[in-house]
Amino acid sequence: MTPPLVSVQELWFRYDDGPPALRGVSLEIRRGEWVAVLGCNGSGKSTLVKHFNGLLKPWRGRVLVEGVDTRRRQVGEWARLIAYLPQHPDRIIFSASVWEEVAFAPRLQGVSGAELERRVNAALEALGLRDAADVPPAALGYGLRRKVALAAVLAQEPALLILDEPTNGLDAGSARDFLEVVAQRHRQGTAVVLITHDLELAAQYAGRAVLMQAGEIAADGPARAVLGDAALLRKAGLEPLPVTHTAHALREAGLAGLPADLLLPEEFAEAYVRAAAGGGEVGQ
Amino acid sequence: MMLDLYVRADAWYHRFDPRTKFGLTLLFVVAAALIRNPLAMFALLALLHILPLSSRVPPARLLAAWRPLWPITLVILVLGSFTWGAGAASVWWRWGQVSVGPASVLQAVTMALRVDALAFAFSLLLWTTEQGELVAGLTRLGLPHSASLTLAMSMQFVPTFGRIFGEIMEAQESRGLVIPRNPLRAARAYLPVLIPLIITALRTVDHLAMALAARGYGAASRRTSRRQLRMRRADALALAGGTVVLLVVLLARGL
C-alpha cells in the first residue's frame, strides 16, 4: 500500500513560549482527496497546514510527506509535491509580468523549454489570464491578483494544493469561478486542502472535512456528516449553514421526510418538494 | 498578531510623561556612546533589562528583541576581535593584518554591548509608550504634528512589516525558493521576498494616507488633543536623577 501523501502523527506545536497552538493532532491526507479544514479564528487551521510542507516544524510528534520527515528537507524542496497559496496574493507577487510570475516556481524546479511553456500557458488559460500575460501583476486589481497567485501555484503542478482562505475578499461569483478552476485540477488527480470559513463552499467541493477547535481535531469525517452536525459546529464556534437551520426547523414543525444531511440550497429545494408532495405537510 | 511594540500596562515606567521617556532614552544613548569600559557597558545593558521587566514588560518581549540582535552581536564580536587589534602590543594570535588580543576582544565586546544597549534603549521607549503618547510628546517638543505622526507610525510599523516579511518568506519558500549560503547569491535570491515587501509597504502607506484623509486629517487648521501631557514630580526626579547618575559615573570612573 502506498504511504499517504501527508501523515501527521501526534503533532504538538507552539509559537515561541506561547501556549500550544496544536495539541496532539494526527491525520492523513491521501492522493486525490479534497479536504476542507474548518474552525474559528485561532483554532489552529493555518498552523496545521503549514506543517505539511515544513513551513513550521513540529515541537513534538512528526509530519511525513510520502514517508519522509519534513524536518529532513528544506521547505523549497517540497515545492514539487506541495504548493501553498497564502491568504494574501501580494505575499507572492514580485515579477515584471504575469507570465514571469507564473513561470517562477516551475523554473525553480528546473522546468524549461516546451514543458515550461505548457505549464504556464495551461495555468493562464485555466484562470482566463492569457490576455494579461505581459501585464505587471502588481498593477492588476485584487481579484486578478488572486487569480495570478492561483495560476502561479497551479503551474507547480503539485500532488497537493493547499489553499489558505482563497476566497477572502472575492464576491460569491468570483469565489465559485476560482474554486471551479481548483476543482478541474482536483478531477485530474491533485489533492486539495482548503482552509475556509465558507461552509457552503466546503459543502460544495470537499469530500472530507476536518474541524479544528482550540488546537485539536474536533471532528474528521465525510464533509456531509461534519457540516450537517449543527451542535458540533456550534461547539467549535461556527454557525451551521442556513439550509441546516431551516431543514431542522421544518422537521421540528412536523414536516416529515426531510433528510438530516441537507447542506446546499438546491438539495434542500429538491428534498422539500419531494417531502411536501409525499404528504409531509407543515404543521402536521 | 502584534501590530506594535507597546505593552499595555499601568506600571511605573509607563506612567512617565513621554517627554521624560524621550529624555531618559537620550541619556541612555549618550551613556552608550561615551562608555568605553565593557563592565560599565554590561551594567548599562543590564539596567535596560531591569527597567522594562520591573515595568511589567513580559520577558518574552525581551527575548523577542534578542532574536534579531544576537546574530549582529556575534558578527561584531568576531569581526571586531579579529580586526581591531592591529598595532596592539599584546596579541594572542596574528596572521598578517589580522590579529586577536585582549585589547581587540575587549573593544569588540564593548561595541557589541553598545549596539545591544542602543537597541534596548529604544525598545524600552516603544514598549512603554503608546503611539498617541509618542505623537503628543514629540509635538509638545516642537515637532510638527504630521512629522511626529509619521515618525511614530514608522516605528510602530516595524513589527508589522517584520511579520509580513515572514509571511512572504513562507510563501516564496513554498514555491521552491531556497536562500543560498553564499552571501552574494543570497542577496539576489532575496529579490522575490523584498519586492513584494516593498509593494506591500507602498500599498499600506497609500491606504493609510487615504484612511487618514477620509477621517479629516489635515483639514482643520488647529487640532485639539484629548491627551493633556503633564510633567509630575516623578518625571522631574527621574530626569534629574538620570542626568546626575550619568555625569557622576562618567566623571568619577573616567569611563
XYZ file of C-alpha atoms in Angstrom:
539
model
C 0.000 0.000 0.000
C 1.382 3.414 -0.950
C 2.077 5.721 2.002
C -0.268 8.670 2.478
C 0.794 11.896 0.820
C 0.918 13.601 4.217
C 0.931 11.831 7.541
C 0.630 13.939 10.695
C 1.481 11.967 13.821
C 0.754 13.265 17.344
C 1.688 16.808 16.300
C 2.209 19.413 19.012
C 3.270 22.953 18.169
C 3.608 26.255 19.941
C 4.781 29.677 18.797
C 7.757 30.879 20.867
C 6.838 30.459 24.528
C 3.099 30.719 23.970
C 0.516 28.065 24.783
C 0.322 25.057 22.448
C -1.349 26.018 19.151
C -1.672 22.342 18.190
C -2.263 19.599 20.733
C -1.580 16.051 19.618
C -3.084 16.295 16.115
C -2.991 13.171 13.942
C -4.373 12.850 10.416
C -3.509 11.650 6.944
C -4.032 13.238 3.546
C -4.226 10.814 0.625
C -3.704 11.484 -3.076
C -6.755 12.842 -4.841
C -8.634 13.855 -1.668
C -10.339 17.240 -1.197
C -10.200 18.087 2.487
C -11.789 21.203 3.983
C -10.089 22.395 7.171
C -12.634 24.324 9.218
C -12.603 26.149 12.526
C -12.949 29.581 14.033
C -10.075 32.099 14.203
C -7.160 30.821 16.273
C -8.305 27.198 16.177
C -5.015 26.097 14.560
C -6.052 25.589 10.911
C -3.213 27.548 9.266
C -0.709 26.325 11.859
C -1.643 22.742 10.994
C -1.361 23.049 7.202
C 1.921 24.984 7.414
C 3.405 21.751 8.773
C 2.502 19.870 5.568
C 5.405 21.382 3.588
C 7.713 22.083 6.501
C 6.986 25.821 6.843
C 6.572 25.035 10.529
C 8.417 22.240 12.267
C 6.806 20.119 14.995
C 7.508 20.863 18.624
C 6.556 17.262 19.358
C 5.405 14.488 17.051
C 6.254 14.369 13.354
C 4.950 15.084 9.874
C 5.823 12.775 6.995
C 5.426 13.633 3.311
C 5.477 10.464 1.219
C 7.110 8.790 4.190
C 9.893 11.394 4.624
C 10.072 13.560 7.764
C 9.581 17.243 6.806
C 12.482 18.161 9.115
C 14.896 16.337 6.829
C 14.459 18.735 3.889
C 14.262 22.477 3.268
C 10.820 23.933 2.566
C 11.734 24.727 -1.049
C 12.476 21.062 -1.714
C 8.832 20.124 -1.063
C 7.577 22.545 -3.760
C 7.457 19.772 -6.394
C 4.920 17.888 -4.294
C 3.120 20.532 -2.278
C 2.025 24.037 -3.286
C 0.763 26.583 -0.769
C -1.420 29.551 -1.716
C -1.276 32.161 1.071
C -4.259 34.265 2.104
C -2.861 37.421 0.520
C -1.853 37.279 -3.164
C 0.570 40.152 -2.575
C 2.763 37.838 -0.494
C 3.968 36.103 -3.660
C 3.697 38.639 -6.493
C 7.029 40.202 -7.495
C 7.668 39.641 -11.212
C 7.600 42.148 -14.067
C 4.867 40.253 -15.947
C 2.109 37.770 -15.190
C 3.842 35.181 -17.410
C 7.118 35.502 -15.499
C 5.289 35.298 -12.177
C 3.609 32.042 -13.131
C 6.888 30.662 -14.545
C 8.851 31.409 -11.329
C 8.127 28.198 -9.393
C 8.440 25.762 -12.352
C 11.791 27.364 -13.233
C 12.998 26.760 -9.661
C 12.065 23.096 -10.217
C 14.334 23.062 -13.284
C 11.458 23.076 -15.789
C 12.290 24.857 -19.066
C 11.521 24.989 -22.787
C 8.309 23.478 -24.124
C 7.338 21.993 -20.752
C 7.607 25.410 -19.072
C 5.515 26.983 -21.863
C 2.923 24.235 -21.459
C 2.649 24.602 -17.676
C 2.455 28.395 -17.684
C 0.027 28.615 -20.597
C -2.206 25.909 -19.083
C -2.373 27.810 -15.782
C -3.036 31.148 -17.507
C -5.685 29.535 -19.722
C -7.444 27.949 -16.726
C -7.688 31.311 -14.968
C -8.535 33.327 -18.105
C -5.308 35.305 -17.843
C -3.895 34.771 -21.364
C -4.580 38.405 -22.338
C -2.869 39.692 -19.191
C 0.308 37.616 -19.694
C 2.525 40.676 -20.320
C 0.975 42.950 -17.692
C 2.849 43.630 -14.406
C 0.811 41.605 -11.895
C 1.205 44.172 -9.109
C -0.710 46.667 -11.283
C -3.787 44.420 -11.524
C -6.894 44.687 -9.341
C -7.296 42.496 -6.242
C -9.444 39.804 -7.897
C -6.996 39.423 -10.796
C -4.011 39.369 -8.444
C -5.708 36.482 -6.623
C -6.051 34.687 -9.953
C -2.370 35.299 -10.771
C -1.411 33.862 -7.380
C -3.526 30.746 -8.037
C -2.077 30.382 -11.546
C 1.402 30.624 -10.009
C 0.792 27.690 -7.662
C -1.110 25.644 -10.279
C 1.962 25.865 -12.540
C 3.899 23.990 -9.829
C 1.660 21.012 -10.787
C 1.810 19.696 -7.221
C 0.344 16.488 -5.853
C -1.203 18.543 -3.030
C -2.528 22.077 -3.310
C -3.027 23.934 -0.017
C -5.365 26.926 -0.226
C -5.470 29.239 2.798
C -8.774 31.168 2.761
C -8.574 31.514 -1.035
C -11.940 33.233 -1.480
C -11.443 36.018 1.103
C -12.311 39.351 -0.471
C -13.933 37.796 -3.549
C -17.619 38.142 -4.418
C -19.677 34.935 -4.451
C -19.476 34.515 -8.234
C -15.708 35.044 -8.382
C -15.222 32.684 -5.428
C -17.140 29.948 -7.233
C -15.245 30.541 -10.525
C -11.998 30.422 -8.557
C -12.819 27.094 -6.913
C -14.097 25.647 -10.212
C -10.541 26.018 -11.557
C -9.251 24.175 -8.474
C -11.977 21.532 -8.941
C -10.768 20.972 -12.501
C -7.247 20.247 -11.192
C -8.739 18.043 -8.494
C -10.514 15.967 -11.145
C -7.108 15.453 -12.765
C -5.846 13.904 -9.508
C -4.483 16.796 -7.422
C -5.282 16.559 -3.716
C -6.663 19.779 -2.231
C -6.587 21.086 1.328
C -8.908 24.064 1.624
C -8.900 26.276 4.717
C -12.122 28.240 4.726
C -14.782 29.907 6.833
C -17.272 29.493 3.980
C -19.106 26.312 4.938
C -21.210 26.384 1.767
C -18.114 26.263 -0.460
C -16.731 23.479 1.736
C -20.022 21.592 1.382
C -19.993 22.036 -2.361
C -16.429 20.917 -3.064
C -14.882 18.955 -0.199
C -15.322 15.234 0.259
C -13.889 15.299 3.762
C -13.923 17.916 6.498
C -11.541 18.354 9.417
C -12.970 20.557 12.148
C -10.382 22.244 14.387
C -11.095 23.543 17.869
C -8.505 25.012 20.234
C -5.617 23.228 18.515
C -7.305 19.827 18.434
C -9.311 17.942 15.853
C -12.935 18.125 16.964
C -14.163 16.074 14.005
C -12.689 14.397 10.939
C -15.004 12.656 8.506
C -17.158 12.929 5.400
C -17.869 16.635 4.748
C -21.597 15.958 4.685
C -21.560 14.425 8.171
C -19.354 17.124 9.756
C -21.088 20.098 8.102
C -24.542 18.708 8.858
C -23.863 18.387 12.595
C -25.158 21.728 13.883
C -24.291 21.012 17.537
C -20.715 20.070 16.667
C -20.221 23.193 14.535
C -21.669 25.480 17.233
C -19.423 23.895 19.852
C -16.443 24.721 17.626
C -17.614 28.330 17.279
C -19.063 28.053 13.755
C -22.589 28.845 12.637
C -24.215 25.965 10.717
C -25.401 26.525 7.148
C -28.802 28.248 6.727
C -30.130 25.129 4.984
C -29.289 23.020 8.053
C -31.152 25.524 10.255
C -34.205 25.660 8.007
C -34.424 21.897 7.497
C -34.125 21.361 11.256
C -36.864 23.944 11.934
C -39.150 22.340 9.354
C -38.618 18.891 10.838
C -39.346 20.282 14.300
C -42.503 21.868 12.873
C -43.609 18.454 11.672
C -42.548 18.178 8.052
C -41.610 14.521 7.831
C -39.349 13.144 5.120
C -36.674 15.855 5.083
C -33.217 14.221 5.275
C -30.954 15.350 8.106
C -27.860 15.910 5.964
C -29.064 18.670 3.655
C -26.389 21.314 3.072
C -26.932 23.137 -0.204
C -29.970 25.218 -1.283
C -30.522 23.107 -4.423
C -30.586 19.877 -2.374
C -32.948 21.490 0.093
C -35.362 22.692 -2.609
C -35.463 19.235 -4.187
C -35.967 17.440 -0.852
C -38.604 19.931 0.282
C -40.654 19.494 -2.884
C -40.400 15.720 -2.540
C -41.310 15.761 1.175
C -44.244 18.119 0.638
C -45.507 16.078 -2.341
C -45.169 12.897 -0.300
C -47.726 14.139 2.183
C -45.410 15.636 4.755
C -47.204 18.935 5.359
C -46.005 21.637 7.668
C -47.876 21.715 10.938
C -48.878 18.064 10.942
C -0.965 39.423 15.658
C 1.446 42.011 17.091
C 0.690 45.350 15.429
C 3.057 47.436 17.542
C 5.631 47.086 20.262
C 3.656 48.783 23.035
C 2.895 46.638 26.085
C -0.298 47.845 27.753
C 0.324 48.134 31.498
C -0.246 50.571 34.331
C 3.346 50.399 35.546
C 5.837 52.909 36.880
C 7.905 53.481 33.733
C 4.753 53.559 31.591
C 3.362 56.379 33.757
C 6.211 58.807 32.984
C 5.400 61.690 30.677
C 6.532 60.777 27.131
C 8.953 63.744 27.193
C 10.591 62.232 30.271
C 10.947 58.925 28.433
C 12.497 60.751 25.455
C 14.925 62.416 27.865
C 15.810 59.146 29.572
C 16.272 57.464 26.179
C 18.639 60.286 25.218
C 20.572 59.742 28.469
C 20.884 56.021 27.732
C 22.069 56.791 24.180
C 24.670 59.297 25.462
C 25.814 56.788 28.073
C 26.100 54.025 25.468
C 28.068 56.342 23.178
C 30.521 57.515 25.860
C 31.128 54.426 27.991
C 34.310 52.568 26.990
C 34.588 50.029 29.801
C 32.945 46.690 28.897
C 31.837 46.099 32.506
C 30.142 49.513 32.662
C 28.523 48.829 29.263
C 27.308 45.470 30.572
C 25.857 47.240 33.633
C 24.012 49.683 31.336
C 22.613 46.794 29.299
C 21.567 45.013 32.500
C 19.800 48.200 33.641
C 17.991 48.337 30.291
C 16.697 44.824 31.032
C 15.733 45.542 34.650
C 13.758 48.692 33.783
C 11.300 47.072 31.338
C 10.950 43.905 33.432
C 10.155 45.979 36.536
C 7.593 47.878 34.470
C 5.725 44.669 33.577
C 7.125 44.172 30.077
C 6.965 40.369 29.705
C 10.324 38.523 29.473
C 9.105 37.069 26.145
C 9.253 40.575 24.645
C 12.860 40.950 25.750
C 13.683 37.552 24.286
C 11.967 38.565 21.033
C 14.163 41.670 20.926
C 17.261 39.492 21.319
C 16.310 37.241 18.397
C 17.411 39.655 15.618
C 20.121 41.138 17.872
C 22.203 38.101 18.695
C 23.472 37.450 15.131
C 24.506 41.128 14.883
C 26.177 40.857 18.297
C 28.026 37.742 17.186
C 29.218 39.339 13.921
C 30.545 42.395 15.791
C 32.272 40.189 18.367
C 34.000 38.046 15.747
C 34.890 40.773 13.236
C 35.905 43.235 15.959
C 38.072 40.721 17.796
C 39.973 39.890 14.602
C 40.273 43.350 13.027
C 40.607 45.884 15.847
C 43.849 44.510 17.226
C 46.209 45.974 14.613
C 49.105 47.730 16.315
C 48.302 46.360 19.789
C 51.321 45.427 21.865
C 49.862 42.247 23.295
C 48.247 39.765 20.906
C 47.308 36.105 21.310
C 47.407 35.273 17.590
C 48.494 37.178 14.470
C 48.298 36.464 10.727
C 49.252 39.451 8.563
C 46.887 42.319 9.324
C 44.546 40.033 11.260
C 45.222 39.567 14.958
C 43.405 38.733 18.163
C 44.400 40.072 21.534
C 42.919 41.228 24.829
C 42.533 44.826 23.576
C 40.622 43.890 20.397
C 38.400 41.412 22.253
C 37.517 43.977 24.932
C 36.839 46.600 22.285
C 34.636 44.175 20.328
C 32.725 43.183 23.477
C 32.140 46.861 24.309
C 30.954 47.651 20.787
C 28.631 44.628 20.656
C 27.148 45.526 24.054
C 26.828 49.170 22.883
C 24.706 48.129 19.892
C 22.558 45.931 22.158
C 22.186 48.760 24.695
C 21.085 51.205 21.983
C 18.514 48.710 20.689
C 17.167 48.135 24.203
C 17.083 51.880 24.967
C 14.737 52.473 22.012
C 12.798 49.261 22.695
C 12.183 50.426 26.284
C 10.687 53.648 24.901
C 8.421 51.780 22.459
C 7.428 49.053 24.942
C 6.241 51.630 27.455
C 4.843 54.439 25.280
C 1.755 54.059 23.153
C 1.573 55.680 19.722
C -0.708 58.543 20.818
C 1.700 59.442 23.620
C 4.668 59.348 21.263
C 2.944 61.750 18.875
C 1.770 64.058 21.681
C 5.225 64.094 23.249
C 7.050 64.854 20.010
C 4.514 67.562 19.116
C 4.945 69.206 22.532
C 8.684 69.201 21.924
C 8.067 71.347 18.861
C 7.899 68.850 16.016
C 5.024 69.470 13.535
C 2.160 67.049 14.233
C 2.418 65.451 10.780
C 6.138 64.769 11.330
C 5.500 63.331 14.827
C 2.750 61.088 13.471
C 4.955 59.893 10.587
C 7.830 59.106 12.944
C 5.620 57.341 15.491
C 3.857 55.290 12.815
C 7.171 54.330 11.184
C 8.425 52.966 14.491
C 5.190 51.166 15.251
C 5.046 49.566 11.796
C 8.437 47.880 12.158
C 7.000 44.716 13.758
C 4.104 44.695 11.285
C 6.498 44.603 8.352
C 8.584 42.038 10.191
C 5.522 39.784 10.270
C 4.756 40.434 6.587
C 8.393 39.651 5.702
C 7.939 36.283 7.435
C 4.727 35.573 5.525
C 6.345 36.450 2.159
C 9.329 34.268 3.012
C 6.972 31.355 3.778
C 5.055 31.865 0.511
C 8.185 32.040 -1.675
C 9.824 29.083 0.068
C 6.648 27.133 -0.659
C 7.209 27.925 -4.354
C 10.657 26.399 -4.180
C 12.830 29.369 -3.216
C 15.950 28.298 -1.314
C 18.235 31.016 0.032
C 21.863 30.010 -0.707
C 24.544 30.252 1.978
C 26.817 32.333 -0.300
C 26.071 35.970 0.718
C 26.269 37.369 -2.856
C 23.925 34.730 -4.267
C 21.701 35.067 -1.201
C 21.313 38.814 -1.816
C 19.965 38.093 -5.309
C 17.775 35.241 -4.044
C 16.078 37.651 -1.637
C 14.601 39.708 -4.531
C 11.348 37.675 -4.648
C 10.967 38.479 -0.942
C 11.989 42.140 -0.942
C 9.906 43.224 -3.962
C 6.554 42.018 -2.520
C 7.569 43.623 0.801
C 8.172 46.987 -0.890
C 4.937 46.729 -2.900
C 3.013 45.849 0.286
C 4.650 48.759 2.133
C 3.689 51.201 -0.623
C 0.110 49.867 -0.700
C -0.123 50.083 3.093
C 1.133 53.678 3.058
C -1.345 54.569 0.317
C -4.271 53.002 2.208
C -3.166 54.624 5.440
C -2.940 58.066 3.801
C -6.423 57.641 2.335
C -7.814 56.451 5.671
C -6.299 59.461 7.451
C -7.608 61.873 4.793
C -11.066 60.254 4.953
C -11.094 60.891 8.712
C -10.348 64.562 8.126
C -6.631 64.576 8.891
C -5.111 67.882 7.788
C -8.477 69.572 7.190
C -8.556 71.637 10.387
C -6.032 74.429 10.845
C -5.951 73.823 14.611
C -6.114 70.418 16.200
C -7.372 69.763 19.678
C -5.974 66.913 21.733
C -7.666 64.655 24.247
C -4.288 63.788 25.698
C -3.039 66.513 28.047
C 0.577 65.973 28.962
C 1.722 66.991 32.398
C 5.175 66.688 33.925
C 4.904 65.440 37.534
C 7.414 65.414 40.314
C 8.360 61.833 39.459
C 9.226 62.954 35.915
C 11.476 65.749 37.158
C 13.122 63.398 39.670
C 13.718 60.729 37.027
C 15.276 63.179 34.584
C 17.383 64.941 37.214
C 18.415 61.670 38.852
C 19.294 60.088 35.496
C 21.392 63.078 34.464
C 23.233 63.242 37.791
C 23.943 59.497 37.813
C 25.232 59.651 34.250
C 27.511 62.618 34.989
C 28.826 61.184 38.247
C 29.535 57.779 36.726
C 31.234 59.254 33.669
C 33.340 61.742 35.634
C 34.207 59.627 38.655
C 35.164 56.426 36.830
C 36.682 58.057 33.784
C 34.687 55.615 31.704
